[in-house]
PDB file of C-alpha atoms and ligand atoms in Angstrom:
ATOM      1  CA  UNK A   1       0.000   0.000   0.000  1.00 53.00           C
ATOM      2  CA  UNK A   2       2.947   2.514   0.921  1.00 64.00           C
ATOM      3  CA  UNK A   3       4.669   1.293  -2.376  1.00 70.00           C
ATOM      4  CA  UNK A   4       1.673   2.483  -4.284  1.00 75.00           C
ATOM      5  CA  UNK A   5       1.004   5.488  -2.395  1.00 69.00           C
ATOM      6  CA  UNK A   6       4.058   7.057  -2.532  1.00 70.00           C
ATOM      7  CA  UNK A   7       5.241   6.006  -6.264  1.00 82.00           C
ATOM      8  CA  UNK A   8       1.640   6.411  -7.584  1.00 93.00           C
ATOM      9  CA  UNK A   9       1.888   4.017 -10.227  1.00 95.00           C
ATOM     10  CA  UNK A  10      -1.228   4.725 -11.859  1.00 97.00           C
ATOM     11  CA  UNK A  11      -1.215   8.129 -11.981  1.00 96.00           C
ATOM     12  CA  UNK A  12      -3.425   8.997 -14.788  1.00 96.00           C
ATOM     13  CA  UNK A  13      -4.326   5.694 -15.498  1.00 97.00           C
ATOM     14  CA  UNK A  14      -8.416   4.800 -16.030  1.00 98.00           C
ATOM     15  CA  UNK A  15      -9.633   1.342 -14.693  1.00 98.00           C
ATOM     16  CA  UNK A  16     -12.677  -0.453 -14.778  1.00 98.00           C
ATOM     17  CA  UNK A  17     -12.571  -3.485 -12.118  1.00 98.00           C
ATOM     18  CA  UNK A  18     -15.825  -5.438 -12.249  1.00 98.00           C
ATOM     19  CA  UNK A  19     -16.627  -7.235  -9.082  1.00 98.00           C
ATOM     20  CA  UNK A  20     -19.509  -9.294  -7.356  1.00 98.00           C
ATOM     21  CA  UNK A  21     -22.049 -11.549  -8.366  1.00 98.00           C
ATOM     22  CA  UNK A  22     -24.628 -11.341 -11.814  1.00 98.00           C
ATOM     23  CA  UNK A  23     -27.763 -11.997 -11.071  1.00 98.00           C
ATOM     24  CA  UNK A  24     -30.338 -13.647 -13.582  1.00 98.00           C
ATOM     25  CA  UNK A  25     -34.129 -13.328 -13.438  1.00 97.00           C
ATOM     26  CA  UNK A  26     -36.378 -16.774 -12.963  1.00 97.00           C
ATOM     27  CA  UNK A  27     -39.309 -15.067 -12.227  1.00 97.00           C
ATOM     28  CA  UNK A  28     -40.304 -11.418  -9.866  1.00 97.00           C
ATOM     29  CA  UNK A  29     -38.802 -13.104  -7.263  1.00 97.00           C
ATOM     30  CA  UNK A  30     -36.390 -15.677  -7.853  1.00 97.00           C
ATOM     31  CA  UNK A  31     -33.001 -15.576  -9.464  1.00 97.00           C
ATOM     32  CA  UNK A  32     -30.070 -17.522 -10.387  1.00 97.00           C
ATOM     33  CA  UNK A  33     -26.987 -16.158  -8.489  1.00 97.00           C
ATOM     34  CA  UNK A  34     -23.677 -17.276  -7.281  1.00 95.00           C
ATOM     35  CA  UNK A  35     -21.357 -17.220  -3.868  1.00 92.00           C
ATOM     36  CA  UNK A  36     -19.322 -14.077  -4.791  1.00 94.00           C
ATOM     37  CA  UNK A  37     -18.300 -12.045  -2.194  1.00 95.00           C
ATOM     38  CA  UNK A  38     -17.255  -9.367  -4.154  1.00 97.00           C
ATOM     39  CA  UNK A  39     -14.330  -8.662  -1.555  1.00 97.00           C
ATOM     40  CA  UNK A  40     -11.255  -9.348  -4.225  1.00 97.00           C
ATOM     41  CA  UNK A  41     -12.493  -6.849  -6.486  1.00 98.00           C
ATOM     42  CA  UNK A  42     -13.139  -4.689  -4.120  1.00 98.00           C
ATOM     43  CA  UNK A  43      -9.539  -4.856  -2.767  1.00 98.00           C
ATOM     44  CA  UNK A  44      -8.538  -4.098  -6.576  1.00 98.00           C
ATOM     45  CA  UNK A  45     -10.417  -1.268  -6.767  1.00 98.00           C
ATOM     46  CA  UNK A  46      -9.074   0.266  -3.420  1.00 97.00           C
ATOM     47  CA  UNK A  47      -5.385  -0.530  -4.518  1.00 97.00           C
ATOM     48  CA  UNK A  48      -5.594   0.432  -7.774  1.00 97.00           C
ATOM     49  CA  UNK A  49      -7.159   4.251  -6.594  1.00 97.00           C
ATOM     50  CA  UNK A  50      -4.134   4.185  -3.568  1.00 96.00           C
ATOM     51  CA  UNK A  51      -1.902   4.124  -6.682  1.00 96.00           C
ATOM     52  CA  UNK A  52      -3.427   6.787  -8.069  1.00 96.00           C
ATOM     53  CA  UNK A  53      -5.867   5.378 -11.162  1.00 97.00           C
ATOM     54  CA  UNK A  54      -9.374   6.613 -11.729  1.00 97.00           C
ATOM     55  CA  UNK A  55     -11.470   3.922 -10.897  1.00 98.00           C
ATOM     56  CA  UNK A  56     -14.767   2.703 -11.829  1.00 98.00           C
ATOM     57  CA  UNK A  57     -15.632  -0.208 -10.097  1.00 98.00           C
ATOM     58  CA  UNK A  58     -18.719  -2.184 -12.128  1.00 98.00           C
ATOM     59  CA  UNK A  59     -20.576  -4.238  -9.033  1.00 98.00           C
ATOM     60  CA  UNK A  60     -23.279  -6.853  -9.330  1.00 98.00           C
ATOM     61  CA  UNK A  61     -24.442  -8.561  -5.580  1.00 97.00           C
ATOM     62  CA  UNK A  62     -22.071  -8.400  -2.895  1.00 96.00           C
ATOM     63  CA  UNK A  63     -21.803  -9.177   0.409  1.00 94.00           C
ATOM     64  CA  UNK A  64     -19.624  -6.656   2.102  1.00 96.00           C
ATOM     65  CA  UNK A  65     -20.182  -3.049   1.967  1.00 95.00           C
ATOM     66  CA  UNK A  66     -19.263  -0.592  -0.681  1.00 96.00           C
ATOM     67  CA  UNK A  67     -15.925   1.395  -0.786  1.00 95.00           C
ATOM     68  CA  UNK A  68     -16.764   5.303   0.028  1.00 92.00           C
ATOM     69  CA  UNK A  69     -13.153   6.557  -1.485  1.00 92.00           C
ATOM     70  CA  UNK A  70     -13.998   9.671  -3.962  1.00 93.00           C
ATOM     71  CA  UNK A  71     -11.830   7.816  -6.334  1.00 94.00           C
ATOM     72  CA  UNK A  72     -14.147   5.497  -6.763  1.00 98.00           C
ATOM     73  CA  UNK A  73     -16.732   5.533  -8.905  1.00 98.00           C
ATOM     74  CA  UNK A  74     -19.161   2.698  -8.170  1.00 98.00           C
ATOM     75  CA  UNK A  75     -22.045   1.795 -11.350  1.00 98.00           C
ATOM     76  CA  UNK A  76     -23.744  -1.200 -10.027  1.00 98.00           C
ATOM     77  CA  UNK A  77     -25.764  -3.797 -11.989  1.00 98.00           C
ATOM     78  CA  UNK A  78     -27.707  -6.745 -11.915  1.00 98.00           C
ATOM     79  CA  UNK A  79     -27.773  -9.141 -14.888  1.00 98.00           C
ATOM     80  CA  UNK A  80     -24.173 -10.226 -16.902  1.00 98.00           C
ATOM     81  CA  UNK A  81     -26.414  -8.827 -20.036  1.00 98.00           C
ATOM     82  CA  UNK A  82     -26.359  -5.584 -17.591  1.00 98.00           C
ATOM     83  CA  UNK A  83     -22.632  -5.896 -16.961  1.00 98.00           C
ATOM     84  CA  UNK A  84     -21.552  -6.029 -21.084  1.00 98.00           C
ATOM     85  CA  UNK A  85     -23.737  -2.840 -21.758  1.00 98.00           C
ATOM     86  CA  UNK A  86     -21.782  -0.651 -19.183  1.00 98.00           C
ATOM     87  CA  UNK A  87     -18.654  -2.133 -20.343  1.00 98.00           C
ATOM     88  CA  UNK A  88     -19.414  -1.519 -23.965  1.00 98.00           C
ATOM     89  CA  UNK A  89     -19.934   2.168 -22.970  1.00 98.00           C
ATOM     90  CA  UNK A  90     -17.241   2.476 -20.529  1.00 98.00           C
ATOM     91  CA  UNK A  91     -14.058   0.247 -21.760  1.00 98.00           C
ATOM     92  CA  UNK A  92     -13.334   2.456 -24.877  1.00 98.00           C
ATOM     93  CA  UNK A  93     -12.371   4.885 -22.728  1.00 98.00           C
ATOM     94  CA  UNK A  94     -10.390   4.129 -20.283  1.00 98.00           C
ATOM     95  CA  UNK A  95      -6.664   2.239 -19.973  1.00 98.00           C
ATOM     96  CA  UNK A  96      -7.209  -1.073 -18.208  1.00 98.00           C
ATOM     97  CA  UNK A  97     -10.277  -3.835 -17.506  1.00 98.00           C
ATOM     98  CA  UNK A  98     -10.137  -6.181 -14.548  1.00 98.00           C
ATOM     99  CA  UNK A  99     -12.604  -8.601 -14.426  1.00 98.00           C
ATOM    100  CA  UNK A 100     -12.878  -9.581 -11.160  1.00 98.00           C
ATOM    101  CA  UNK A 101     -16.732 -10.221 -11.147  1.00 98.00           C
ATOM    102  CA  UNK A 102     -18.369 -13.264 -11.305  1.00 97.00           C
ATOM    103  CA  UNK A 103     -20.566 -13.732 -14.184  1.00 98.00           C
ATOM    104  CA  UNK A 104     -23.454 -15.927 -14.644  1.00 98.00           C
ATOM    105  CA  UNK A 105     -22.916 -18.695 -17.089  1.00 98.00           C
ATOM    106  CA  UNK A 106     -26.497 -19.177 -17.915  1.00 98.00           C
ATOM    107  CA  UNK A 107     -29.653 -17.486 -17.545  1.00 98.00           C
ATOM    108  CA  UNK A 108     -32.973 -18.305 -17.889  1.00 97.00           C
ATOM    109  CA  UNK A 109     -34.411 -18.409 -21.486  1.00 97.00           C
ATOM    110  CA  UNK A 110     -37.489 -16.898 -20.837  1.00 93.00           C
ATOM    111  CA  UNK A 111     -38.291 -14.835 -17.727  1.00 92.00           C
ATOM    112  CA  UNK A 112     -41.433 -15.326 -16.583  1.00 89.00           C
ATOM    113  CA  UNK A 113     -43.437 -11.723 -15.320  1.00 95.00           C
ATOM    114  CA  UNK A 114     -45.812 -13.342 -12.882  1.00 96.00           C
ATOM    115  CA  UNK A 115     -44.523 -16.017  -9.867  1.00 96.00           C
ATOM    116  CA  UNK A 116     -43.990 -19.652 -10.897  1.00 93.00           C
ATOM    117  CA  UNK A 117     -46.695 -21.328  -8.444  1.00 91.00           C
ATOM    118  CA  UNK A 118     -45.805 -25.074  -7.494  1.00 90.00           C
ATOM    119  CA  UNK A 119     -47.115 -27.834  -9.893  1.00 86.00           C
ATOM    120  CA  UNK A 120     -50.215 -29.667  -7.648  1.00 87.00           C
ATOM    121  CA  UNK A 121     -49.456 -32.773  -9.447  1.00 88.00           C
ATOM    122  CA  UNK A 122     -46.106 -32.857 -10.559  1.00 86.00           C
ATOM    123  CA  UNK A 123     -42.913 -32.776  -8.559  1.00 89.00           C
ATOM    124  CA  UNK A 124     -40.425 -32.167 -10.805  1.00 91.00           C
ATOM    125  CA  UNK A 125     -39.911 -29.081 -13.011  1.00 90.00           C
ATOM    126  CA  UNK A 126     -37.191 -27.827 -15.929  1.00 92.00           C
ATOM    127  CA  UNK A 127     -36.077 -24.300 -16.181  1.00 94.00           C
ATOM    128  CA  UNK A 128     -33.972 -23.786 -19.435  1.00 97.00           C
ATOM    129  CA  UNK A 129     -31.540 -22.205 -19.594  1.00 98.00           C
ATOM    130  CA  UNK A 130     -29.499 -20.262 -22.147  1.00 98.00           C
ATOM    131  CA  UNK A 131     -25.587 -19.267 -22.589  1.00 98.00           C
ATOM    132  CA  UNK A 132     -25.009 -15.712 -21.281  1.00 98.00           C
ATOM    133  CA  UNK A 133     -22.426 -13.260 -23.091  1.00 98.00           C
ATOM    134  CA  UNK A 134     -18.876 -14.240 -22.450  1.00 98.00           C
ATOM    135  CA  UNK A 135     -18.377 -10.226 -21.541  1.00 98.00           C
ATOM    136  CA  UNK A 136     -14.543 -10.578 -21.163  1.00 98.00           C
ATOM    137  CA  UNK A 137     -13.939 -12.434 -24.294  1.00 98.00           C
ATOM    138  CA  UNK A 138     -16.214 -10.197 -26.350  1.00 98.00           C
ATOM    139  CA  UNK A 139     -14.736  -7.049 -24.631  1.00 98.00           C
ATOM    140  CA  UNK A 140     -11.470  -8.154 -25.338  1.00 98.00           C
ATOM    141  CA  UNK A 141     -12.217  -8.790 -29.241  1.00 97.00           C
ATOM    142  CA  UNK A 142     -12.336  -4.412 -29.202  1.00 98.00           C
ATOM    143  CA  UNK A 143      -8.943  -4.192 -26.986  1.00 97.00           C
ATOM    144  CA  UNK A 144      -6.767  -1.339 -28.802  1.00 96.00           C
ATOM    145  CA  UNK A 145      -3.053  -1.371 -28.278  1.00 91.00           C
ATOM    146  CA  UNK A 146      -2.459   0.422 -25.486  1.00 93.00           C
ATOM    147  CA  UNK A 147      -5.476  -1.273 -23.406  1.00 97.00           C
ATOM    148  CA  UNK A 148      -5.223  -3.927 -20.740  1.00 97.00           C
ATOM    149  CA  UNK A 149      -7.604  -7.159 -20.040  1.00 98.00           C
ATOM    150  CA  UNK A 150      -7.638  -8.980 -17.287  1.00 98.00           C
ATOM    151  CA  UNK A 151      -9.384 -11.817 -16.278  1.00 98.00           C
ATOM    152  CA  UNK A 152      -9.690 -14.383 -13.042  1.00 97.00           C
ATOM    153  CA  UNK A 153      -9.664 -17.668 -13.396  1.00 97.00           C
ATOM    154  CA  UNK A 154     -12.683 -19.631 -10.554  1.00 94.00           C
ATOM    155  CA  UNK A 155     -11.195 -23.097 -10.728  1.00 93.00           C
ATOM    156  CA  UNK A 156     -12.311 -26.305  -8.064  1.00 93.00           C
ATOM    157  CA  UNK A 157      -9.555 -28.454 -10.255  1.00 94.00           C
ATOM    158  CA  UNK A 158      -6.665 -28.486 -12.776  1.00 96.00           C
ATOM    159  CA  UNK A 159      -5.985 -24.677 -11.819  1.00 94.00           C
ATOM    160  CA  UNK A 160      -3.225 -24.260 -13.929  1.00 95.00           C
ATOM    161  CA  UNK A 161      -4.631 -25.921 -17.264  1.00 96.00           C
ATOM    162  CA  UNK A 162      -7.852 -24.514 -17.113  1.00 97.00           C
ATOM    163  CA  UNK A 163      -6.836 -21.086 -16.397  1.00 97.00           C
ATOM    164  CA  UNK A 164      -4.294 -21.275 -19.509  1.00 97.00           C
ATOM    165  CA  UNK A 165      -6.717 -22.013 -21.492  1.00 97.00           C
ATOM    166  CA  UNK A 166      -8.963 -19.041 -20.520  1.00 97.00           C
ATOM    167  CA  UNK A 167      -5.675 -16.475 -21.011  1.00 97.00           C
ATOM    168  CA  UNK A 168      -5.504 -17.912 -24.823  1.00 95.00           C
ATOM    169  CA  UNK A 169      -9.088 -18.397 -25.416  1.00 97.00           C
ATOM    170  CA  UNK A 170      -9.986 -15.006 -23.976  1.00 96.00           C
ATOM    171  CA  UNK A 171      -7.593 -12.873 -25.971  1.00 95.00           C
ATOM    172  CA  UNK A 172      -6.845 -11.605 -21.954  1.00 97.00           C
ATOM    173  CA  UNK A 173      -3.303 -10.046 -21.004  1.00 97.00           C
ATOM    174  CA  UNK A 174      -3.410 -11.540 -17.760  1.00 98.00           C
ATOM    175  CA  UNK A 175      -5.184 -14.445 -16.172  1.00 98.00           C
ATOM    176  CA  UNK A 176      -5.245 -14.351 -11.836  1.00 98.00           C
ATOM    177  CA  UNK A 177      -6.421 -18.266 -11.403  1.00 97.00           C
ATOM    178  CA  UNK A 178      -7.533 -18.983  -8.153  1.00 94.00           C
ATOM    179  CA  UNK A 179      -9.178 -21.851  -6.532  1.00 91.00           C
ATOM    180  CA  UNK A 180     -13.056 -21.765  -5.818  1.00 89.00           C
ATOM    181  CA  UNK A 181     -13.099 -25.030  -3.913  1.00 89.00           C
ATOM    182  CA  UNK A 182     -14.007 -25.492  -0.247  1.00 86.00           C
ATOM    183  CA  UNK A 183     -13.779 -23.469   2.682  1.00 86.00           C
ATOM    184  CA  UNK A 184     -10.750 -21.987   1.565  1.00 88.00           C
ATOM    185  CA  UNK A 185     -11.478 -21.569  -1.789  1.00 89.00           C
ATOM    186  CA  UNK A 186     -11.187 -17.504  -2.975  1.00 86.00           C
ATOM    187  CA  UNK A 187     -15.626 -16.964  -2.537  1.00 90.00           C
ATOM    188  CA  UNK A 188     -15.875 -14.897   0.975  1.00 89.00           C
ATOM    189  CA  UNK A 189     -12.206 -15.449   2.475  1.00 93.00           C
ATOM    190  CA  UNK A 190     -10.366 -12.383   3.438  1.00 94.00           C
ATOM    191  CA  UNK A 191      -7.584 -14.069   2.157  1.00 95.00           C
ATOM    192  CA  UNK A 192      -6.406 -15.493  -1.252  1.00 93.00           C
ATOM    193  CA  UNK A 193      -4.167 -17.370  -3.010  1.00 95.00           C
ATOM    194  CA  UNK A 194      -3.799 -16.575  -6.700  1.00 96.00           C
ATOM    195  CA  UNK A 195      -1.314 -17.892  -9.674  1.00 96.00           C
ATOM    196  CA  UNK A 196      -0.722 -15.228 -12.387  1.00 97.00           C
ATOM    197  CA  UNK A 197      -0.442 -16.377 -15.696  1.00 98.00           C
ATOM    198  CA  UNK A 198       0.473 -14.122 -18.650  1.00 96.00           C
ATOM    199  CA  UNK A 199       1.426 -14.905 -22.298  1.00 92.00           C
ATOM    200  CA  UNK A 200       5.268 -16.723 -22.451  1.00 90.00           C
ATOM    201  CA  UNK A 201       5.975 -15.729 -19.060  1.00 94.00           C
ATOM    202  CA  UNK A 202       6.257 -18.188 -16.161  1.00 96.00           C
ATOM    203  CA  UNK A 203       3.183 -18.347 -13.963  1.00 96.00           C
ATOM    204  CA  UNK A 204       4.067 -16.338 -10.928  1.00 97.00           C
ATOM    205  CA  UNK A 205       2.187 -18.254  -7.607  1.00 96.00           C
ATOM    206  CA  UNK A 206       2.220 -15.886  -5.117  1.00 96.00           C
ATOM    207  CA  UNK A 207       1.737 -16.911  -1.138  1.00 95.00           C
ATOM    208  CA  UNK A 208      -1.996 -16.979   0.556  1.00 95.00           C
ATOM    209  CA  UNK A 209      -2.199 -13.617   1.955  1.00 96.00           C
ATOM    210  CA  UNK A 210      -4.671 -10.896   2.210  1.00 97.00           C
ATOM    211  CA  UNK A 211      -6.808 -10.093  -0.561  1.00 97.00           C
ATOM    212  CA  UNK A 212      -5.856  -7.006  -0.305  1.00 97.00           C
ATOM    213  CA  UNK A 213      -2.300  -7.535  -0.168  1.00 97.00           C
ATOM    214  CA  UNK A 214      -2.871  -9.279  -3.297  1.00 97.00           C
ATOM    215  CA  UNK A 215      -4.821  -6.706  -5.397  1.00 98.00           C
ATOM    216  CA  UNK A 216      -1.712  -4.451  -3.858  1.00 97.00           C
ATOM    217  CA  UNK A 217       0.450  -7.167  -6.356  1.00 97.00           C
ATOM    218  CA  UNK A 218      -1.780  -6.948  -8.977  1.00 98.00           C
ATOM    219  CA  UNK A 219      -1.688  -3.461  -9.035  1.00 97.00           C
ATOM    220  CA  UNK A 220       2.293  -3.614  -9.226  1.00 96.00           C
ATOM    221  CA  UNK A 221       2.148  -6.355 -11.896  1.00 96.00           C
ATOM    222  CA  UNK A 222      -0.213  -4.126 -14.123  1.00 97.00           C
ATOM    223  CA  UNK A 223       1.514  -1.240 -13.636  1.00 96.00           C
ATOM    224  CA  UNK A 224       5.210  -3.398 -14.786  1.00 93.00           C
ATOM    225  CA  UNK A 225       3.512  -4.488 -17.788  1.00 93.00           C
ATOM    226  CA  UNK A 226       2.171  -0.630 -18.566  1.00 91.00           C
ATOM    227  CA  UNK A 227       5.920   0.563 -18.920  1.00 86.00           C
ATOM    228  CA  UNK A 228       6.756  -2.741 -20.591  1.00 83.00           C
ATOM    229  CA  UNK A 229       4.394  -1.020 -23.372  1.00 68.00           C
ATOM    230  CA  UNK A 230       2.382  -4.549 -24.239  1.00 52.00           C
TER     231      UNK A 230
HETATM  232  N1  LIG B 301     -16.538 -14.061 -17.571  1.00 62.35           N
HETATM  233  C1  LIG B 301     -17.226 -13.154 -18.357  1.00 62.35           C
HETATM  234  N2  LIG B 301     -18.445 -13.487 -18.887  1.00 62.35           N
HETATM  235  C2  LIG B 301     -18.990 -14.709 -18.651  1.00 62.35           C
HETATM  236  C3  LIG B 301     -18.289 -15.643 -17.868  1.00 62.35           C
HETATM  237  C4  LIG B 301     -17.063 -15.281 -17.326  1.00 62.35           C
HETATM  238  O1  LIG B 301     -16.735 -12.051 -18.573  1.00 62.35           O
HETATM  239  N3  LIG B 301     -20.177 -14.995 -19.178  1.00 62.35           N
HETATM  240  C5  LIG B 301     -15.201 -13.683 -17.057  1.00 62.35           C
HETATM  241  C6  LIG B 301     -15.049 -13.657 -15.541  1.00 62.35           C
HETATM  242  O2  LIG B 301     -15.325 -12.375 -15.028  1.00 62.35           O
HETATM  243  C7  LIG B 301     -13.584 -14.028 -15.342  1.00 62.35           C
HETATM  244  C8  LIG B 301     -13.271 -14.924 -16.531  1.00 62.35           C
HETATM  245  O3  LIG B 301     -14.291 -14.654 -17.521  1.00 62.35           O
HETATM  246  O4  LIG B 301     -12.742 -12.898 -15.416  1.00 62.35           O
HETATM  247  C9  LIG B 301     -13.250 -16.396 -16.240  1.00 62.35           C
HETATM  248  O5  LIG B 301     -14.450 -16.775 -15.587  1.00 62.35           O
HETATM  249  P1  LIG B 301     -14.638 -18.299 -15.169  1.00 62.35           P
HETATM  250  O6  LIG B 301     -15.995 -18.467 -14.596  1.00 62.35           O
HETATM  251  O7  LIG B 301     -13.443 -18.729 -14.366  1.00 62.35           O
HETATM  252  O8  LIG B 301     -14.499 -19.038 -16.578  1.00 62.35           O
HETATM  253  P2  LIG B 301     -15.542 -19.344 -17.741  1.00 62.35           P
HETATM  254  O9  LIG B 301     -14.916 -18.870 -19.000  1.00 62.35           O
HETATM  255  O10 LIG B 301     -16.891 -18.830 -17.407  1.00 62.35           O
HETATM  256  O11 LIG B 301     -15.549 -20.939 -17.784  1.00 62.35           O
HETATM  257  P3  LIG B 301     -16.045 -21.984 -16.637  1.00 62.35           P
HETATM  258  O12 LIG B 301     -16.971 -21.263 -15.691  1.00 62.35           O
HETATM  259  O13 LIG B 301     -16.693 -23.069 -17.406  1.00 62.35           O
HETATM  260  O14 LIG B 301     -14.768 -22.450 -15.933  1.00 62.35           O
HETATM  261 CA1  LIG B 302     -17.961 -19.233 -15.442  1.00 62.35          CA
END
């Protein structure tokens, strides 16, 4: 925090970090949501302004409360569908995308305007559902030169793999992979354990610590790979 205070490595920088949950509407008053505690991004958001960045921090559901700092900007949203219209409007102007959030896979097909009542003679019912927009990878598709991506990776197994896959598949700069499984998994801990993986480079696993300690490392790493100039 110090580091990024006093060298204020983002000094007229713009970020967007995207944190939370996406919700998607069943019905008036059901949805399909997930465990996100919205803490990590959070945490990026707070390190990244320390360092001196504009942020904008995009926020779905969360279950802490939200940062007050006046250089943060918070939009918040509901639905991933939501999430890619701010983004659309807001990436193209601004230096560097984290997506921290965690965005609904799949959402219902059709929402339904009145309450689903239970079935009197049938126990069982479907609810289909539909592929949501893969916001990073379609966001990414518009990155200009001078932009940054980056993703997370929410793995319960084969960390590594998977979250290579998502860095090429992605088109991302920078995947942070961490492990959603069990009680220490990254959803609602204070603390984290991440890998970073970024195109031929060496992953770089960094210890369990704070998750704000981490974002403070993020923050660093983004900030190397600005003066890099890729
Ligand atoms: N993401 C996104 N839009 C989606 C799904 C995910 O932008 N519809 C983003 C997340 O914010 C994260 C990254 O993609 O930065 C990886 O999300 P993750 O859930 O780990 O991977 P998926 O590509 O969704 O694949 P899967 O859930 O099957 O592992
Ligand atoms: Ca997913």
């Amino acid at each position: 925090k110090d580091f990024l205070a006093t060298k204020k490595v983002l000094q007229g920088k713009k970020l967007i970090v995207t944190a939370g949950g996406t919700r998607e509407n069943i019905d008036p008053v059901r949805f399909i949501g997930n465990r996100s505690s919205g803490k990590m991004g959070i945490a990026i958001a707070e390190a990244a302004a320390q360092a001196g960045a504009a942020v904008k921090l995009i926020i779905g559901q969360v279950s802490v409360d939200l940062p007050q700092s006046p250089a943060i900007e918070v939009v918040k949203i509901t639905t991933t569908e939501d999430l890619f219209k701010a983004l659309q409007g807001y990436f193209p102007e601004n230096d560097i995308l984290i997506m921290a959030a965690a965005v609904a896979d799949y959402r219902p097909v059709d929402f339904t305007d009145h309450k689903i009542k239970k079935k009197v003679d049938n126990p069982n019912i479907t609810l289909e559902l539909t592929e949501t927009v893969d916001v990073l990878k379609e966001i990414a598709k518009t990155k200009k030169k001078n932009q940054l991506v980056i993703g997370f990776a929410a793995e319960t197994n084969d960390l590594l793999t998977n979250a290579n896959r998502k860095l090429a598949s992605k088109n991302a700069d920078m995947i942070i992979a961490n492990s959603v499984a069990g009680s220490d998994g990254a959803f609602g801990n204070d603390e984290n354990q991440v890998t970073v993986l970024q195109k031929s480079q060496p992953p770089i696993k960094m210890a369990r610590q704070s998750k704000s300690k981490v974002a403070t490392k993020i923050i660093e790493l983004i900030s190397s790979k600005l003066k890099q100039g890729d």
